[in-house]
Amino acid sequence: MQNDKRRLITRRDAVIFAAVFVLAVAAYFITRPQAAAGAAAEIIVDGAVVQTVSLGRDQVFPVPGREEVILEVRDGTIRFIESSCPDKICIKTGDLRYGGESAACLPNRVIVRVVAEDGADVVIR
Amino acid sequence: MKNKSKIDVQRLAFTALLFALSVVLAWVEHTLPTMPMLPPGVKLGLSNIVTMYCLFFIDRRAAFAVAVLKSGFVFLVRGVTSFLLSLAGGLLSVLVMVLLTLPKGRRASYSVISVFGAIAHNIGQIFMAAALLGSMTVLTYLPVLILSGFLMGNVTGILLRVTIPALEKLKGLLPRGLRRGGEGGLSDDGIAQDGAKQEGASQK
């Protein structure tokens, strides 16, 4: 192992990379939330849905049981606007609009997930 | 024989130095502006360069040690959630990279090891995230994370190849024991192992 002479990349590796890349892109497009605007959002705390809010009515409200996390519904979208977590990834995720889209705040164990009009999580066209 | 029970101080010092380097790289990465096109939370994984260096030029134990120490540092500065994510990603990443270095005949290239290490890191993290959140919802990010792992793994693989000479210089700053006798600077061969042997010999 210490006698380490490796190539940066070989032809065989390029083939492996191409396969991985194609599979990942395919998986991305298959699982991607489709353009069906969501009607409501589920707020999941510690793995359980604690609240379902309509995206039709604009409001700013704290997450039940996690008062330091504030959500905002505006123009049919929902987003984290405040959180006590250190990295603010939940806030950076930004607006969620379409069925299947989600944002999570890990330190607070909160997920917001948009559910589509007909109740399905993801609408595939 | 007697040496076996002794702690190899130079090896310890060098591993510690590399760990410090991985912390600095993580900090550098943290100060970089986030790339607007990338999904939130996606990082370059610069400190993975150090883990890979440990794996290639010291040994597996050192690579695992640096990964675990790095998670310990994350625990101190960012708390338990980040620690668990870091640990899951770090350990799975090193494990996959170790497995890729095992075949002796056909050597996996730096890029392949780096890319699969990065993807494994992201997979480890997202499953830990799912466990913490108690929900499989976040697994929908998996394809995005695999793609970003692919991208970042390529970047860090190239960076490793580019920085090997610099890291060799770092090793050169240490006392002779870790160095290969009479050999200076850039070399791809036997540094740590030969050094350790010399050390053993000099101590009888």
Short mmCIF file of C-alpha atoms in Angstrom, two decimals:
data_model
loop_
_atom_site.label_atom_id
_atom_site.label_comp_id
_atom_site.label_asym_id
_atom_site.label_seq_id
_atom_site.Cartn_x
_atom_site.Cartn_y
_atom_site.Cartn_z
CA MET A 1 0.00 0.00 0.00
CA GLN A 2 2.84 2.35 0.76
CA ASN A 3 4.36 1.72 -2.61
CA ASP A 4 1.68 3.81 -4.11
CA LYS A 5 1.86 4.32 -7.82
CA ARG A 6 -1.51 5.06 -9.23
CA ARG A 7 -2.77 6.76 -12.31
CA LEU A 8 -5.05 9.71 -11.90
CA ILE A 9 -7.51 8.07 -14.21
CA THR A 10 -7.48 5.16 -16.62
CA ARG A 11 -9.60 4.34 -19.63
CA ARG A 12 -11.40 1.63 -17.67
CA ASP A 13 -12.21 4.19 -14.98
CA ALA A 14 -13.60 6.59 -17.53
CA VAL A 15 -16.06 3.87 -18.57
CA ILE A 16 -17.06 3.28 -14.93
CA PHE A 17 -17.53 7.02 -14.50
CA ALA A 18 -19.71 7.29 -17.57
CA ALA A 19 -21.93 4.48 -16.26
CA VAL A 20 -22.22 6.00 -12.77
CA PHE A 21 -22.93 9.41 -14.23
CA VAL A 22 -25.65 8.17 -16.57
CA LEU A 23 -27.30 6.15 -13.77
CA ALA A 24 -27.21 9.08 -11.37
CA VAL A 25 -28.65 11.49 -13.93
CA ALA A 26 -31.38 8.98 -14.79
CA ALA A 27 -32.18 8.49 -11.09
CA TYR A 28 -32.29 12.25 -10.68
CA PHE A 29 -34.82 12.72 -13.46
CA ILE A 30 -36.93 9.78 -12.35
CA THR A 31 -37.21 10.93 -8.75
CA ARG A 32 -37.36 14.65 -9.44
CA PRO A 33 -40.53 16.35 -8.26
CA GLN A 34 -42.64 17.10 -11.28
CA ALA A 35 -44.18 20.44 -12.06
CA ALA A 36 -47.47 20.03 -10.25
CA ALA A 37 -47.87 22.80 -7.75
CA GLY A 38 -48.52 21.49 -4.27
CA ALA A 39 -51.68 22.35 -2.38
CA ALA A 40 -50.40 21.79 1.11
CA ALA A 41 -47.27 21.11 3.09
CA GLU A 42 -46.70 18.54 5.78
CA ILE A 43 -44.57 19.50 8.72
CA ILE A 44 -42.77 16.48 10.13
CA VAL A 45 -41.13 16.62 13.54
CA ASP A 46 -39.22 13.62 14.90
CA GLY A 47 -40.57 11.52 12.05
CA ALA A 48 -44.26 12.25 12.59
CA VAL A 49 -46.52 14.67 10.72
CA VAL A 50 -47.51 17.29 13.31
CA GLN A 51 -49.25 19.77 11.05
CA THR A 52 -50.50 20.13 7.51
CA VAL A 53 -50.75 23.67 6.21
CA SER A 54 -52.44 24.95 3.08
CA LEU A 55 -50.21 26.79 0.65
CA GLY A 56 -53.20 28.92 -0.37
CA ARG A 57 -53.09 31.24 2.61
CA ASP A 58 -50.01 33.36 3.34
CA GLN A 59 -48.77 33.15 6.90
CA VAL A 60 -45.72 33.06 9.13
CA PHE A 61 -45.77 30.54 11.95
CA PRO A 62 -43.53 28.50 14.26
CA VAL A 63 -43.23 24.74 13.97
CA PRO A 64 -45.29 23.04 16.69
CA GLY A 65 -42.92 21.81 19.36
CA ARG A 66 -39.98 23.64 17.74
CA GLU A 67 -40.81 27.25 18.39
CA GLU A 68 -37.36 28.44 17.33
CA VAL A 69 -38.05 27.26 13.79
CA ILE A 70 -40.21 29.66 11.80
CA LEU A 71 -41.88 28.83 8.49
CA GLU A 72 -43.43 31.15 5.96
CA VAL A 73 -46.13 30.44 3.39
CA ARG A 74 -46.19 32.96 0.58
CA ASP A 75 -47.63 32.89 -2.95
CA GLY A 76 -48.17 29.16 -2.92
CA THR A 77 -44.68 28.35 -1.63
CA ILE A 78 -43.34 27.43 1.79
CA ARG A 79 -39.89 27.94 3.23
CA PHE A 80 -37.87 28.03 6.41
CA ILE A 81 -37.17 31.63 7.40
CA GLU A 82 -35.69 31.15 10.85
CA SER A 83 -33.99 28.30 12.65
CA SER A 84 -31.70 27.78 15.61
CA CYS A 85 -29.45 25.39 13.68
CA PRO A 86 -25.80 26.31 13.01
CA ASP A 87 -25.56 25.83 9.25
CA LYS A 88 -28.98 27.07 8.09
CA ILE A 89 -29.19 24.52 5.30
CA CYS A 90 -32.96 24.44 5.81
CA ILE A 91 -33.18 28.17 5.12
CA LYS A 92 -30.80 27.99 2.17
CA THR A 93 -32.98 25.32 0.57
CA GLY A 94 -35.39 28.15 -0.17
CA ASP A 95 -38.90 28.04 -1.58
CA LEU A 96 -40.74 24.75 -1.94
CA ARG A 97 -43.59 24.79 -4.41
CA TYR A 98 -44.04 21.43 -6.11
CA GLY A 99 -45.37 18.14 -4.83
CA GLY A 100 -42.54 15.99 -3.47
CA GLU A 101 -40.19 18.87 -2.76
CA SER A 102 -38.85 18.93 0.76
CA ALA A 103 -36.49 20.79 3.03
CA ALA A 104 -35.08 19.53 6.29
CA CYS A 105 -33.51 20.99 9.39
CA LEU A 106 -31.43 18.20 10.85
CA PRO A 107 -30.43 19.61 14.24
CA ASN A 108 -34.09 20.38 14.98
CA ARG A 109 -35.38 17.17 13.35
CA VAL A 110 -37.89 19.07 11.22
CA ILE A 111 -38.92 18.26 7.65
CA VAL A 112 -41.25 20.28 5.47
CA ARG A 113 -42.65 18.37 2.54
CA VAL A 114 -45.01 19.68 -0.11
CA VAL A 115 -47.86 17.35 -1.02
CA ALA A 116 -49.52 17.63 -4.41
CA GLU A 117 -53.08 18.60 -5.15
CA ASP A 118 -54.49 15.08 -5.29
CA GLY A 119 -52.70 13.93 -2.19
CA ALA A 120 -49.94 12.10 -4.03
CA ASP A 121 -46.41 12.93 -2.95
CA VAL A 122 -45.01 13.03 -6.45
CA VAL A 123 -46.83 13.44 -9.70
CA ILE A 124 -45.02 11.82 -12.60
CA ARG A 125 -46.16 12.89 -16.01
CA MET B 1 9.89 -7.43 18.99
CA LYS B 2 10.22 -5.04 21.88
CA ASN B 3 9.34 -2.16 19.60
CA LYS B 4 5.98 -3.66 18.81
CA SER B 5 4.48 -2.61 22.11
CA LYS B 6 5.88 0.90 21.83
CA ILE B 7 3.97 3.75 20.33
CA ASP B 8 5.46 4.92 17.09
CA VAL B 9 5.82 8.57 18.04
CA GLN B 10 6.75 9.83 14.62
CA ARG B 11 3.88 8.10 12.98
CA LEU B 12 1.62 9.55 15.67
CA ALA B 13 3.02 13.03 15.10
CA PHE B 14 2.61 12.79 11.35
CA THR B 15 -0.96 11.53 11.63
CA ALA B 16 -1.72 14.36 14.04
CA LEU B 17 -0.22 16.86 11.62
CA LEU B 18 -2.39 15.50 8.83
CA PHE B 19 -5.46 15.65 11.07
CA ALA B 20 -4.68 19.31 11.78
CA LEU B 21 -4.39 19.86 8.05
CA SER B 22 -7.79 18.27 7.48
CA VAL B 23 -9.33 20.63 10.05
CA VAL B 24 -7.73 23.62 8.35
CA LEU B 25 -8.99 22.45 4.96
CA ALA B 26 -12.50 22.08 6.36
CA TRP B 27 -12.27 25.62 7.66
CA VAL B 28 -10.97 26.94 4.33
CA GLU B 29 -13.87 25.20 2.64
CA HIS B 30 -16.28 26.75 5.12
CA THR B 31 -15.05 30.26 4.26
CA LEU B 32 -15.43 29.72 0.54
CA PRO B 33 -18.60 31.24 -0.87
CA THR B 34 -21.28 28.67 -1.55
CA MET B 35 -21.69 27.84 -5.19
CA PRO B 36 -25.08 29.12 -6.33
CA MET B 37 -25.82 26.28 -8.74
CA LEU B 38 -25.35 23.56 -6.14
CA PRO B 39 -28.00 22.29 -3.76
CA PRO B 40 -27.60 23.49 -0.16
CA GLY B 41 -25.26 21.49 2.02
CA VAL B 42 -23.12 20.24 -0.85
CA LYS B 43 -19.44 20.75 -0.12
CA LEU B 44 -16.18 20.06 -1.86
CA GLY B 45 -14.88 17.73 0.81
CA LEU B 46 -11.36 19.12 0.80
CA SER B 47 -10.41 17.31 3.99
CA ASN B 48 -11.03 14.06 2.13
CA ILE B 49 -7.76 14.80 0.35
CA VAL B 50 -5.99 14.24 3.68
CA THR B 51 -7.90 11.03 4.39
CA MET B 52 -6.94 9.71 0.97
CA TYR B 53 -3.33 10.69 1.49
CA CYS B 54 -3.32 8.73 4.77
CA LEU B 55 -4.78 5.75 3.00
CA PHE B 56 -2.29 5.80 0.15
CA PHE B 57 0.90 6.81 1.94
CA ILE B 58 0.53 5.78 5.57
CA ASP B 59 -1.99 3.00 6.11
CA ARG B 60 -5.65 2.19 6.65
CA ARG B 61 -5.50 2.76 10.37
CA ALA B 62 -4.27 6.30 9.88
CA ALA B 63 -7.07 6.99 7.39
CA PHE B 64 -9.73 5.74 9.81
CA ALA B 65 -8.06 7.65 12.65
CA VAL B 66 -8.13 10.94 10.75
CA ALA B 67 -11.77 10.41 9.74
CA VAL B 68 -12.85 9.71 13.33
CA LEU B 69 -10.77 12.57 14.76
CA LYS B 70 -12.26 14.90 12.18
CA SER B 71 -15.75 13.90 13.35
CA GLY B 72 -14.66 14.51 16.93
CA PHE B 73 -13.63 18.01 15.97
CA VAL B 74 -16.97 18.54 14.26
CA PHE B 75 -18.65 17.46 17.48
CA LEU B 76 -16.74 20.11 19.44
CA VAL B 77 -17.55 22.98 17.10
CA ARG B 78 -20.90 22.06 15.56
CA GLY B 79 -22.66 19.70 17.92
CA VAL B 80 -23.94 16.18 18.01
CA THR B 81 -26.05 16.20 14.83
CA SER B 82 -23.15 17.30 12.67
CA PHE B 83 -20.91 14.82 14.48
CA LEU B 84 -23.15 11.87 13.63
CA LEU B 85 -23.44 12.99 10.01
CA SER B 86 -19.70 13.47 9.76
CA LEU B 87 -18.98 10.10 11.34
CA ALA B 88 -21.41 8.18 9.15
CA GLY B 89 -20.08 9.85 6.01
CA GLY B 90 -16.45 9.63 7.02
CA LEU B 91 -16.44 5.98 8.06
CA LEU B 92 -18.41 4.74 5.05
CA SER B 93 -16.17 6.78 2.78
CA VAL B 94 -12.94 5.36 4.21
CA LEU B 95 -14.43 1.86 4.19
CA VAL B 96 -15.30 2.07 0.50
CA MET B 97 -11.92 3.56 -0.36
CA VAL B 98 -10.13 0.82 1.60
CA LEU B 99 -12.11 -1.83 -0.30
CA LEU B 100 -11.11 -0.20 -3.57
CA THR B 101 -7.42 -0.32 -2.66
CA LEU B 102 -7.54 -4.02 -1.77
CA PRO B 103 -7.23 -5.59 -5.25
CA LYS B 104 -3.51 -5.88 -5.84
CA GLY B 105 -3.49 -6.71 -9.50
CA ARG B 106 -5.48 -3.92 -11.06
CA ARG B 107 -4.88 -0.71 -9.23
CA ALA B 108 -7.84 1.57 -9.01
CA SER B 109 -6.92 5.08 -10.05
CA TYR B 110 -6.95 8.08 -7.73
CA SER B 111 -10.06 9.43 -9.40
CA VAL B 112 -12.08 6.25 -9.00
CA ILE B 113 -11.18 5.94 -5.32
CA SER B 114 -11.86 9.60 -4.73
CA VAL B 115 -15.20 9.61 -6.56
CA PHE B 116 -16.52 6.47 -4.88
CA GLY B 117 -15.24 7.73 -1.55
CA ALA B 118 -17.14 10.99 -2.03
CA ILE B 119 -20.31 9.21 -3.13
CA ALA B 120 -20.04 6.83 -0.15
CA HIS B 121 -19.60 9.83 2.14
CA ASN B 122 -22.82 11.38 0.85
CA ILE B 123 -24.72 8.10 1.06
CA GLY B 124 -23.55 7.57 4.64
CA GLN B 125 -24.66 11.08 5.52
CA ILE B 126 -28.09 10.89 3.93
CA PHE B 127 -28.90 7.58 5.61
CA MET B 128 -27.76 9.02 8.94
CA ALA B 129 -29.93 12.07 8.23
CA ALA B 130 -32.90 9.82 7.48
CA ALA B 131 -32.30 7.95 10.73
CA LEU B 132 -32.03 11.17 12.73
CA LEU B 133 -35.13 12.66 11.15
CA GLY B 134 -37.04 9.40 11.53
CA SER B 135 -38.22 9.75 7.96
CA MET B 136 -37.22 8.40 4.58
CA THR B 137 -38.31 11.65 2.92
CA VAL B 138 -34.76 12.95 2.66
CA LEU B 139 -33.68 9.93 0.61
CA THR B 140 -35.19 11.72 -2.40
CA TYR B 141 -31.97 13.77 -2.32
CA LEU B 142 -29.92 10.67 -3.02
CA PRO B 143 -29.56 11.15 -6.80
CA VAL B 144 -28.51 14.77 -6.31
CA LEU B 145 -25.99 13.70 -3.69
CA ILE B 146 -24.59 10.96 -5.90
CA LEU B 147 -24.15 13.46 -8.71
CA SER B 148 -22.49 16.00 -6.45
CA GLY B 149 -20.30 13.26 -4.98
CA PHE B 150 -19.26 12.39 -8.50
CA LEU B 151 -18.39 15.99 -9.27
CA MET B 152 -16.61 16.76 -5.98
CA GLY B 153 -14.84 13.41 -5.95
CA ASN B 154 -13.28 14.22 -9.29
CA VAL B 155 -12.17 17.62 -8.04
CA THR B 156 -10.61 16.24 -4.84
CA GLY B 157 -9.01 13.36 -6.73
CA ILE B 158 -7.25 15.81 -9.02
CA LEU B 159 -6.33 18.03 -6.07
CA LEU B 160 -4.81 15.03 -4.28
CA ARG B 161 -2.68 14.17 -7.28
CA VAL B 162 -1.57 17.80 -7.51
CA THR B 163 -0.82 18.14 -3.79
CA ILE B 164 1.06 14.88 -3.27
CA PRO B 165 4.44 16.64 -3.73
CA ALA B 166 3.45 19.30 -1.16
CA LEU B 167 2.35 16.67 1.34
CA GLU B 168 5.61 14.84 0.77
CA LYS B 169 7.40 18.05 1.74
CA LEU B 170 5.34 18.15 4.93
CA LYS B 171 6.59 14.69 5.67
CA GLY B 172 10.11 15.92 4.93
CA LEU B 173 9.84 18.36 7.83
CA LEU B 174 9.60 15.48 10.25
CA PRO B 175 12.64 13.75 11.81
CA ARG B 176 14.35 11.16 9.69
CA GLY B 177 12.44 8.21 11.08
CA LEU B 178 9.44 8.74 8.88
CA ARG B 179 11.46 9.56 5.81
CA ARG B 180 13.06 7.28 3.38
CA GLY B 181 16.82 7.56 3.78
CA GLY B 182 18.60 9.86 1.33
CA GLU B 183 15.44 10.48 -0.61
CA GLY B 184 14.19 14.01 -0.91
CA GLY B 185 10.86 15.47 -1.90
CA LEU B 186 8.70 14.03 -4.59
CA SER B 187 8.44 10.30 -4.62
CA ASP B 188 5.67 7.85 -4.96
CA ASP B 189 7.30 5.01 -3.16
CA GLY B 190 7.84 3.38 0.12
CA ILE B 191 8.18 6.34 2.45
CA ALA B 192 6.21 5.45 5.50
CA GLN B 193 6.96 1.76 5.51
CA ASP B 194 10.66 2.06 4.89
CA GLY B 195 10.83 4.81 7.47
CA ALA B 196 9.18 2.61 10.03
CA LYS B 197 11.60 -0.20 9.27
CA GLN B 198 14.59 2.09 9.63
CA GLU B 199 13.19 3.31 12.89
CA GLY B 200 12.91 -0.24 14.17
CA ALA B 201 16.43 -1.02 13.04
CA SER B 202 17.96 2.04 14.62
CA GLN B 203 16.38 1.17 17.93
CA LYS B 204 17.50 -2.44 17.60
#
